[in-house]
Amino acid sequence: MKNLKKILSATLTLAMTAALFTGCSGTGSASSSASSAAASKATDFPTKQISLIVPYSAGGASDTVARIYASQLQQVLGKPVIVTNKTGASGAVGLEYVKNSKADGYTIAYMPVESTMLKALGFTTLSTDDFKFVARAMTIPAAITVRSDSKWKTLQDFVDYAKAHPGEIKVGNSGTGSIWQIAAASIEQKTGCKFTHVPFDGAAPAVAALLGKNIDATAVSPSEVQSSVDSGELKILAVIGDERSSIYPDIKTAKEQGIDVSVQGWGGFAVPKDTPQEIVDVLEKASKTAINSDDVKKLLSQKGYNFAYMNGSDMDTEAKKELADYSALIPQLGIVKQ
């Protein structure tokens, strides 16, 4: 009898152990299946149309780069990438829209260098810390441009007049706190002259205002005045960069003309910071292919932009540095929200 009890007890213990093991295995399988399903869902991205938000008006450098990127990205991903311009507050309106969008990878922001400045300017509380970059595409210098019939023949003529007539020269830019206003303000800081800064929602309307004689000059990129320079209506006094423009190699930089100022913009692409890393990885890989395509490189060269691909994680690091730098510089330049 004792032996029978021992046998029954041992059998029961083995049965309970087996049941417990089976239960654990079932739970593990369910958990594994759920994880696999989640991973599969992320790697299936995208399954629908993607929206690319440009925070400036159509026709400027940001819009031009965004549209060629979108055309290449949709070829890589196999889904439509639709560009929408949402302007206002030097880019803050469009970037706020993306920041507040669902973090699922289907809303991408064109990120200009101004995204590192907006918080310091008081336009918004957002900064590049609210996004994850997927890539940078290019860099681009500033240029001081006037009408061809202007009295100013050189940058020094322009600066000397501004010194003698403080505030008389009206210089248009792509928005208060834009990198192009920073360029003009940096000339003021370096030389002691004084301009009246006139902000627009993008470079294109600033150039139109110059052609219409509503302002006296623009501080935008060489590419954004290219058609009017080529037609003879406008002329560039100086490129505000470390090197001459590839589209206008005969035009001297400000440094070559004795004014030690260099300001450049850049353009990249980012998603809301809470976007799952698996989706960010898909967009980063696709963006690398898109930006390195022959079509994108050709457009950048034709427009005088510098091809400057950078991956998302490296761009996140670069943006943090510039965020700190501009947070210190902007108060020194006296640029304020208007």
CSV table of C-alpha atoms in Angstrom, one decimal:
chain,number,residue,atom,x,y,z
A,1,MET,CA,0.0,0.0,0.0
A,2,LYS,CA,2.8,2.4,0.9
A,3,ASN,CA,4.5,1.6,-2.4
A,4,LEU,CA,1.3,2.3,-4.3
A,5,LYS,CA,0.9,5.7,-2.5
A,6,LYS,CA,4.5,6.6,-3.4
A,7,ILE,CA,3.8,5.6,-7.1
A,8,LEU,CA,0.6,7.6,-7.2
A,9,SER,CA,2.3,10.6,-5.6
A,10,ALA,CA,5.2,10.5,-8.0
A,11,THR,CA,2.8,10.2,-11.0
A,12,LEU,CA,0.8,13.2,-9.8
A,13,THR,CA,3.9,15.3,-9.4
A,14,LEU,CA,5.1,14.4,-12.9
A,15,ALA,CA,1.6,15.3,-14.3
A,16,MET,CA,1.5,18.6,-12.5
A,17,THR,CA,5.1,19.5,-13.7
A,18,ALA,CA,4.2,18.5,-17.3
A,19,ALA,CA,1.1,20.6,-17.1
A,20,LEU,CA,3.0,23.6,-15.7
A,21,PHE,CA,5.7,23.2,-18.4
A,22,THR,CA,3.1,23.0,-21.1
A,23,GLY,CA,1.3,26.1,-19.8
A,24,CYS,CA,4.5,28.1,-19.7
A,25,SER,CA,5.4,27.0,-23.2
A,26,GLY,CA,2.0,28.1,-24.4
A,27,THR,CA,2.3,31.5,-22.8
A,28,GLY,CA,5.8,31.9,-24.3
A,29,SER,CA,4.5,31.0,-27.8
A,30,ALA,CA,1.7,33.4,-27.5
A,31,SER,CA,4.1,36.2,-26.4
A,32,SER,CA,6.5,35.3,-29.2
A,33,SER,CA,3.6,35.3,-31.7
A,34,ALA,CA,2.5,38.8,-30.5
A,35,SER,CA,6.1,40.1,-30.8
A,36,SER,CA,6.4,38.6,-34.2
A,37,ALA,CA,3.1,40.1,-35.3
A,38,ALA,CA,4.2,43.6,-34.0
A,39,ALA,CA,7.5,43.3,-35.8
A,40,SER,CA,5.8,42.1,-39.0
A,41,LYS,CA,3.4,45.1,-38.8
A,42,ALA,CA,6.4,47.5,-38.5
A,43,THR,CA,8.3,45.9,-41.3
A,44,ASP,CA,5.2,46.0,-43.5
A,45,PHE,CA,5.5,49.8,-43.4
A,46,PRO,CA,4.3,51.6,-45.5
A,47,THR,CA,1.0,50.3,-46.5
A,48,LYS,CA,-0.5,53.7,-47.6
A,49,GLN,CA,0.2,57.2,-48.8
A,50,ILE,CA,2.8,59.3,-47.0
A,51,SER,CA,2.5,63.0,-46.4
A,52,LEU,CA,5.6,65.2,-46.6
A,53,ILE,CA,5.1,68.7,-45.0
A,54,VAL,CA,7.1,71.6,-46.2
A,55,PRO,CA,6.9,74.5,-43.8
A,56,TYR,CA,7.5,77.2,-46.5
A,57,SER,CA,5.8,78.3,-49.6
A,58,ALA,CA,6.2,76.6,-53.0
A,59,GLY,CA,9.1,77.6,-55.2
A,60,GLY,CA,11.9,78.0,-52.7
A,61,ALA,CA,14.9,75.8,-52.0
A,62,SER,CA,13.1,73.8,-49.3
A,63,ASP,CA,10.1,73.1,-51.5
A,64,THR,CA,12.4,72.2,-54.5
A,65,VAL,CA,14.5,69.7,-52.5
A,66,ALA,CA,11.4,68.2,-50.8
A,67,ARG,CA,9.7,67.5,-54.1
A,68,ILE,CA,12.6,65.7,-55.8
A,69,TYR,CA,13.1,63.8,-52.6
A,70,ALA,CA,9.4,62.8,-52.5
A,71,SER,CA,9.5,61.6,-56.1
A,72,GLN,CA,12.5,59.3,-55.3
A,73,LEU,CA,11.2,58.2,-52.0
A,74,GLN,CA,7.9,57.0,-53.4
A,75,GLN,CA,9.9,54.9,-56.0
A,76,VAL,CA,11.9,53.3,-53.2
A,77,LEU,CA,8.9,52.6,-50.9
A,78,GLY,CA,6.3,51.9,-53.6
A,79,LYS,CA,3.7,54.2,-52.1
A,80,PRO,CA,2.7,57.8,-53.0
A,81,VAL,CA,4.5,60.6,-51.2
A,82,ILE,CA,2.5,63.8,-51.4
A,83,VAL,CA,4.0,67.2,-50.7
A,84,THR,CA,1.9,69.8,-48.8
A,85,ASN,CA,3.1,73.4,-48.0
A,86,LYS,CA,2.0,74.6,-44.6
A,87,THR,CA,3.5,78.1,-44.1
A,88,GLY,CA,3.7,80.6,-41.2
A,89,ALA,CA,5.8,81.7,-38.3
A,90,SER,CA,9.1,81.0,-40.1
A,91,GLY,CA,8.3,77.3,-40.4
A,92,ALA,CA,6.8,76.8,-36.9
A,93,VAL,CA,3.2,76.2,-38.3
A,94,GLY,CA,4.2,73.3,-40.5
A,95,LEU,CA,6.6,71.8,-38.0
A,96,GLU,CA,4.0,72.0,-35.2
A,97,TYR,CA,1.6,70.1,-37.5
A,98,VAL,CA,4.1,67.3,-37.9
A,99,LYS,CA,5.0,67.2,-34.3
A,100,ASN,CA,1.3,66.8,-33.3
A,101,SER,CA,0.7,64.2,-36.0
A,102,LYS,CA,0.4,60.5,-35.3
A,103,ALA,CA,3.8,59.0,-34.8
A,104,ASP,CA,3.4,56.3,-37.3
A,105,GLY,CA,5.8,57.3,-40.1
A,106,TYR,CA,3.1,58.5,-42.4
A,107,THR,CA,3.7,62.2,-41.8
A,108,ILE,CA,7.3,63.5,-42.5
A,109,ALA,CA,8.6,67.0,-42.1
A,110,TYR,CA,11.1,68.8,-44.3
A,111,MET,CA,13.4,70.1,-41.6
A,112,PRO,CA,15.3,73.3,-42.4
A,113,VAL,CA,18.1,74.7,-40.3
A,114,GLU,CA,15.6,77.1,-38.8
A,115,SER,CA,14.1,74.1,-36.9
A,116,THR,CA,17.1,74.6,-34.5
A,117,MET,CA,16.2,78.3,-34.0
A,118,LEU,CA,12.5,78.6,-33.6
A,119,LYS,CA,12.5,78.0,-29.8
A,120,ALA,CA,15.1,80.7,-29.2
A,121,LEU,CA,13.0,83.1,-31.3
A,122,GLY,CA,9.9,82.5,-29.2
A,123,PHE,CA,7.7,81.3,-32.1
A,124,THR,CA,7.1,77.9,-30.5
A,125,THR,CA,8.2,75.6,-27.7
A,126,LEU,CA,9.1,72.9,-30.2
A,127,SER,CA,12.7,72.1,-31.3
A,128,THR,CA,14.6,69.4,-33.1
A,129,ASP,CA,14.4,67.4,-29.9
A,130,ASP,CA,10.8,66.8,-30.7
A,131,PHE,CA,11.7,64.9,-33.9
A,132,LYS,CA,13.8,62.0,-35.1
A,133,PHE,CA,15.8,62.7,-38.2
A,134,VAL,CA,15.8,60.1,-41.0
A,135,ALA,CA,18.3,62.0,-43.2
A,136,ARG,CA,19.9,65.3,-44.2
A,137,ALA,CA,20.1,66.0,-48.0
A,138,MET,CA,22.1,69.2,-48.6
A,139,THR,CA,23.6,72.4,-47.4
A,140,ILE,CA,23.3,75.8,-49.1
A,141,PRO,CA,24.9,79.2,-48.7
A,142,ALA,CA,23.3,82.6,-48.4
A,143,ALA,CA,23.7,85.4,-51.0
A,144,ILE,CA,23.0,89.1,-51.0
A,145,THR,CA,21.0,90.0,-54.2
A,146,VAL,CA,19.8,93.3,-55.6
A,147,ARG,CA,18.2,94.5,-58.8
A,148,SER,CA,20.5,94.9,-61.8
A,149,ASP,CA,19.9,98.6,-62.0
A,150,SER,CA,20.9,99.1,-58.4
A,151,LYS,CA,23.4,101.7,-57.4
A,152,TRP,CA,25.4,99.1,-55.5
A,153,LYS,CA,28.0,97.3,-57.5
A,154,THR,CA,29.8,95.4,-54.7
A,155,LEU,CA,29.0,94.1,-51.2
A,156,GLN,CA,31.2,96.9,-49.8
A,157,ASP,CA,29.2,99.6,-51.6
A,158,PHE,CA,26.1,98.0,-50.1
A,159,VAL,CA,27.5,98.0,-46.6
A,160,ASP,CA,28.9,101.5,-46.8
A,161,TYR,CA,25.5,102.8,-47.9
A,162,ALA,CA,23.8,101.0,-45.0
A,163,LYS,CA,26.3,102.5,-42.6
A,164,ALA,CA,25.6,106.0,-43.9
A,165,HIS,CA,21.8,105.5,-44.1
A,166,PRO,CA,20.9,103.2,-41.1
A,167,GLY,CA,17.7,101.3,-41.7
A,168,GLU,CA,17.1,102.7,-45.1
A,169,ILE,CA,18.0,99.5,-47.0
A,170,LYS,CA,15.1,97.0,-46.9
A,171,VAL,CA,16.4,93.4,-47.0
A,172,GLY,CA,13.9,90.6,-47.6
A,173,ASN,CA,14.3,87.1,-46.2
A,174,SER,CA,12.3,83.9,-46.0
A,175,GLY,CA,10.9,84.7,-42.5
A,176,THR,CA,11.8,86.2,-39.2
A,177,GLY,CA,14.6,84.1,-37.7
A,178,SER,CA,15.2,82.3,-40.9
A,179,ILE,CA,18.8,81.3,-41.8
A,180,TRP,CA,18.7,84.0,-44.4
A,181,GLN,CA,17.8,86.7,-41.9
A,182,ILE,CA,20.7,85.3,-39.7
A,183,ALA,CA,23.0,85.9,-42.7
A,184,ALA,CA,22.0,89.6,-43.1
A,185,ALA,CA,22.1,90.1,-39.4
A,186,SER,CA,25.5,88.6,-39.2
A,187,ILE,CA,26.7,91.2,-41.8
A,188,GLU,CA,25.3,93.9,-39.6
A,189,GLN,CA,27.1,92.5,-36.5
A,190,LYS,CA,30.4,92.2,-38.4
A,191,THR,CA,30.4,95.6,-40.1
A,192,GLY,CA,28.3,97.8,-37.9
A,193,CYS,CA,25.8,98.7,-40.6
A,194,LYS,CA,22.0,98.6,-40.1
A,195,PHE,CA,19.3,97.1,-42.4
A,196,THR,CA,15.5,97.0,-42.1
A,197,HIS,CA,14.7,93.2,-42.3
A,198,VAL,CA,11.5,92.3,-44.1
A,199,PRO,CA,10.3,88.8,-43.5
A,200,PHE,CA,8.2,86.7,-46.0
A,201,ASP,CA,6.7,83.2,-45.9
A,202,GLY,CA,9.5,81.7,-47.9
A,203,ALA,CA,12.2,82.9,-50.4
A,204,ALA,CA,10.0,83.0,-53.5
A,205,PRO,CA,7.7,85.8,-52.2
A,206,ALA,CA,10.8,87.7,-51.0
A,207,VAL,CA,12.3,87.5,-54.5
A,208,ALA,CA,9.0,88.6,-56.1
A,209,ALA,CA,9.0,91.7,-53.8
A,210,LEU,CA,12.5,92.6,-54.9
A,211,LEU,CA,11.5,92.3,-58.5
A,212,GLY,CA,8.5,94.5,-57.8
A,213,LYS,CA,10.7,97.1,-56.1
A,214,ASN,CA,9.0,96.7,-52.8
A,215,ILE,CA,12.3,96.0,-51.1
A,216,ASP,CA,15.9,96.8,-52.0
A,217,ALA,CA,17.7,93.4,-51.6
A,218,THR,CA,17.2,89.8,-50.5
A,219,ALA,CA,19.3,87.5,-48.3
A,220,VAL,CA,18.4,84.1,-49.8
A,221,SER,CA,20.3,81.4,-51.6
A,222,PRO,CA,21.8,81.8,-55.1
A,223,SER,CA,19.5,79.1,-56.4
A,224,GLU,CA,16.4,81.0,-55.3
A,225,VAL,CA,17.3,84.0,-57.4
A,226,GLN,CA,18.8,82.0,-60.3
A,227,SER,CA,16.1,82.5,-62.9
A,228,SER,CA,16.0,86.3,-62.3
A,229,VAL,CA,19.8,86.6,-62.3
A,230,ASP,CA,20.0,84.6,-65.5
A,231,SER,CA,17.4,86.8,-67.1
A,232,GLY,CA,19.4,89.9,-66.2
A,233,GLU,CA,16.8,91.4,-63.8
A,234,LEU,CA,18.8,90.7,-60.6
A,235,LYS,CA,22.5,90.5,-59.6
A,236,ILE,CA,24.2,88.8,-56.7
A,237,LEU,CA,26.7,91.1,-54.8
A,238,ALA,CA,28.2,88.3,-52.7
A,239,VAL,CA,27.8,84.7,-51.7
A,240,ILE,CA,27.8,84.4,-47.9
A,241,GLY,CA,29.5,81.0,-47.6
A,242,ASP,CA,32.9,79.5,-47.3
A,243,GLU,CA,33.1,78.7,-51.1
A,244,ARG,CA,31.7,80.3,-54.2
A,245,SER,CA,28.5,79.0,-55.6
A,246,SER,CA,28.8,76.2,-58.2
A,247,ILE,CA,26.2,77.9,-60.4
A,248,TYR,CA,27.9,81.4,-60.2
A,249,PRO,CA,31.6,80.6,-59.8
A,250,ASP,CA,32.6,84.1,-60.8
A,251,ILE,CA,30.8,85.8,-57.9
A,252,LYS,CA,33.1,86.4,-54.9
A,253,THR,CA,32.3,85.3,-51.4
A,254,ALA,CA,31.9,87.9,-48.6
A,255,LYS,CA,35.2,86.7,-47.2
A,256,GLU,CA,36.9,87.3,-50.5
A,257,GLN,CA,35.5,90.9,-50.4
A,258,GLY,CA,36.9,91.5,-46.9
A,259,ILE,CA,33.9,90.8,-44.8
A,260,ASP,CA,34.4,87.7,-42.7
A,261,VAL,CA,30.9,86.2,-42.6
A,262,SER,CA,29.7,82.7,-43.6
A,263,VAL,CA,26.2,81.4,-43.1
A,264,GLN,CA,24.7,78.2,-44.6
A,265,GLY,CA,21.4,76.5,-44.4
A,266,TRP,CA,20.7,72.8,-44.6
A,267,GLY,CA,17.7,70.6,-45.4
A,268,GLY,CA,16.7,67.3,-44.0
A,269,PHE,CA,13.7,65.1,-43.1
A,270,ALA,CA,12.3,63.9,-39.8
A,271,VAL,CA,9.3,62.3,-38.1
A,272,PRO,CA,7.8,62.8,-34.6
A,273,LYS,CA,10.1,61.6,-31.9
A,274,ASP,CA,7.8,58.8,-30.7
A,275,THR,CA,7.8,57.1,-34.1
A,276,PRO,CA,8.8,53.4,-33.5
A,277,GLN,CA,12.4,52.8,-34.3
A,278,GLU,CA,11.5,50.0,-36.7
A,279,ILE,CA,9.7,52.5,-38.9
A,280,VAL,CA,12.4,55.1,-38.5
A,281,ASP,CA,14.9,52.5,-39.8
A,282,VAL,CA,12.7,51.8,-42.9
A,283,LEU,CA,12.5,55.6,-43.7
A,284,GLU,CA,16.2,56.1,-43.0
A,285,LYS,CA,17.2,53.3,-45.3
A,286,ALA,CA,14.8,54.5,-48.0
A,287,SER,CA,15.9,58.1,-47.6
A,288,LYS,CA,19.6,57.1,-48.1
A,289,THR,CA,18.7,55.5,-51.4
A,290,ALA,CA,16.5,58.4,-52.5
A,291,ILE,CA,19.0,61.1,-51.6
A,292,ASN,CA,21.9,59.3,-53.2
A,293,SER,CA,20.0,58.8,-56.5
A,294,ASP,CA,21.3,60.4,-59.6
A,295,ASP,CA,18.2,62.5,-60.0
A,296,VAL,CA,18.6,64.1,-56.6
A,297,LYS,CA,22.3,64.7,-57.0
A,298,LYS,CA,21.7,66.2,-60.5
A,299,LEU,CA,19.1,68.6,-59.1
A,300,LEU,CA,21.3,69.7,-56.2
A,301,SER,CA,24.2,70.4,-58.6
A,302,GLN,CA,22.0,72.3,-61.0
A,303,LYS,CA,20.5,74.5,-58.2
A,304,GLY,CA,23.8,75.2,-56.6
A,305,TYR,CA,23.1,73.2,-53.4
A,306,ASN,CA,25.8,71.1,-51.9
A,307,PHE,CA,25.1,67.4,-51.7
A,308,ALA,CA,25.6,66.6,-48.0
A,309,TYR,CA,23.8,63.3,-47.1
A,310,MET,CA,23.9,62.5,-43.4
A,311,ASN,CA,22.1,59.6,-41.8
A,312,GLY,CA,19.4,60.1,-39.2
A,313,SER,CA,21.3,59.4,-36.0
A,314,ASP,CA,24.2,61.6,-37.0
A,315,MET,CA,21.8,64.4,-38.0
A,316,ASP,CA,20.1,64.1,-34.6
A,317,THR,CA,23.5,64.8,-33.0
A,318,GLU,CA,24.3,67.7,-35.3
A,319,ALA,CA,20.9,69.3,-34.7
A,320,LYS,CA,21.4,69.2,-30.9
A,321,LYS,CA,24.7,71.0,-31.3
A,322,GLU,CA,23.2,73.7,-33.6
A,323,LEU,CA,20.2,74.0,-31.3
A,324,ALA,CA,22.6,75.0,-28.5
A,325,ASP,CA,24.7,77.3,-30.7
A,326,TYR,CA,21.7,79.3,-32.1
A,327,SER,CA,20.1,79.5,-28.7
A,328,ALA,CA,23.1,81.5,-27.7
A,329,LEU,CA,23.6,83.5,-31.0
A,330,ILE,CA,20.1,84.7,-31.7
A,331,PRO,CA,19.8,86.9,-28.6
A,332,GLN,CA,23.1,88.4,-29.5
A,333,LEU,CA,21.9,89.3,-33.0
A,334,GLY,CA,18.8,91.0,-31.5
A,335,ILE,CA,16.4,89.0,-33.7
A,336,VAL,CA,12.9,88.9,-32.2
A,337,LYS,CA,9.5,87.5,-33.0
A,338,GLN,CA,7.4,89.8,-35.1
